[in-house]
Short mmCIF file of C-alpha atoms in Angstrom, two decimals:
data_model
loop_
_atom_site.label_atom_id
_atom_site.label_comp_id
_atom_site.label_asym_id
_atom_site.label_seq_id
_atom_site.Cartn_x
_atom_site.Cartn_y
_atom_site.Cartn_z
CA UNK O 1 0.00 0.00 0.00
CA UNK O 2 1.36 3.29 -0.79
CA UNK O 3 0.90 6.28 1.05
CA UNK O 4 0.03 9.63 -0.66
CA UNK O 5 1.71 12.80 0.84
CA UNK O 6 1.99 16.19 -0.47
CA UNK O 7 5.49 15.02 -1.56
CA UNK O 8 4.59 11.75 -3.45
CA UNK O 9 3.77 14.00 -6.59
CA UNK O 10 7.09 14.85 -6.70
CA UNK O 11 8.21 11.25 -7.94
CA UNK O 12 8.39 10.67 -11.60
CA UNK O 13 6.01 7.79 -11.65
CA UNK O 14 2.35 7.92 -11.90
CA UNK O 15 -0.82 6.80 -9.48
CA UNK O 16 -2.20 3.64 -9.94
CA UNK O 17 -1.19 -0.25 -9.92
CA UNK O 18 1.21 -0.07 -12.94
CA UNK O 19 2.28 3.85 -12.19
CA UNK O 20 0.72 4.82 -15.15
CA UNK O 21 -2.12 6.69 -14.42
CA UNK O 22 -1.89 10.69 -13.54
CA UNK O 23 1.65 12.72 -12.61
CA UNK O 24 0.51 16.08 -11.83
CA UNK O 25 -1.98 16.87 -8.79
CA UNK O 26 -5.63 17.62 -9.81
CA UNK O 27 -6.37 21.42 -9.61
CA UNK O 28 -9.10 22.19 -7.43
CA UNK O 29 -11.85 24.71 -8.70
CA UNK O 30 -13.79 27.15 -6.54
CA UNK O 31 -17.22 27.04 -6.13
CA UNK O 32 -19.74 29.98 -4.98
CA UNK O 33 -21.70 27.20 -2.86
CA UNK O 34 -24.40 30.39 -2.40
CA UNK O 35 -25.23 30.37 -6.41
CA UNK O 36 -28.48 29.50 -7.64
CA UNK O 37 -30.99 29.80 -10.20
CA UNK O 38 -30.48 33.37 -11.60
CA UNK O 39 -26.73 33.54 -10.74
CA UNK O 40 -25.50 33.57 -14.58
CA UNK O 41 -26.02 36.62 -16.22
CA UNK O 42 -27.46 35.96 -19.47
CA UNK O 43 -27.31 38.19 -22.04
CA UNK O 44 -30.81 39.31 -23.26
CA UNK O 45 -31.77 40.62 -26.83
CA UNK O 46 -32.34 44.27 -26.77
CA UNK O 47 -35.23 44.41 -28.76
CA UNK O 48 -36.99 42.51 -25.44
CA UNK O 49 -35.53 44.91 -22.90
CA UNK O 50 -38.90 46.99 -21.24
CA UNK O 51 -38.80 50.43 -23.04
CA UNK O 52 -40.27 53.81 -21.28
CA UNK O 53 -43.81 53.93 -22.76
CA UNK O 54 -44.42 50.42 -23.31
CA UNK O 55 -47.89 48.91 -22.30
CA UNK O 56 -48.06 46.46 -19.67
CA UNK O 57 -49.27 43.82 -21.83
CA UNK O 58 -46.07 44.48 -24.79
CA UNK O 59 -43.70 44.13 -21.99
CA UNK O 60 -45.50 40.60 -20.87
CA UNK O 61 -45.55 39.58 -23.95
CA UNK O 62 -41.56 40.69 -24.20
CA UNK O 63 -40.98 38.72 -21.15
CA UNK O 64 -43.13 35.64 -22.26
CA UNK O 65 -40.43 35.73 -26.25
CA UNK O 66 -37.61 35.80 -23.74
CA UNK O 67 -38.18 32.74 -21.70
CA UNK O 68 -39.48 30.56 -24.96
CA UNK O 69 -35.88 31.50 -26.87
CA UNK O 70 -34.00 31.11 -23.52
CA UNK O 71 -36.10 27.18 -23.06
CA UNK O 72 -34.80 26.65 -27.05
#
């Protein structure tokens, strides 16, 4: 059984049963564990943004062309 210290990446050989499997340590990633639905901007088409003097039922119907092309 081998042992795996912060050192054993320094040896040439590899991980595994044969030493052939990875050489280099795997780079961890961070993660905003507070993300959720809405956290990714998304870039909207202008022509659906709300304009000043829009009706409420054009910018509805905006918001409704939005969410079908964003679900395509």
């Amino acid at each position: 059984m081998v042992f795996v210290s912060c050192n054993y990446f320094a040896n040439i050989q590899g991980l595994g049963k044969d030493g052939s499997g990875i050489k280099e340590p795997v780079q961890a990633k961070s993660v905003d564990v507070r993300a959720g639905l809405g956290s990714q901007q998304r870039k909207a088409d202008p022509s659906l943004e709300a304009q000043a003097g829009d009706s409420y039922k054009t910018i509805i119907q905006k918001k409704a062309i939005a969410r079908f092309r964003e679900m395509s």
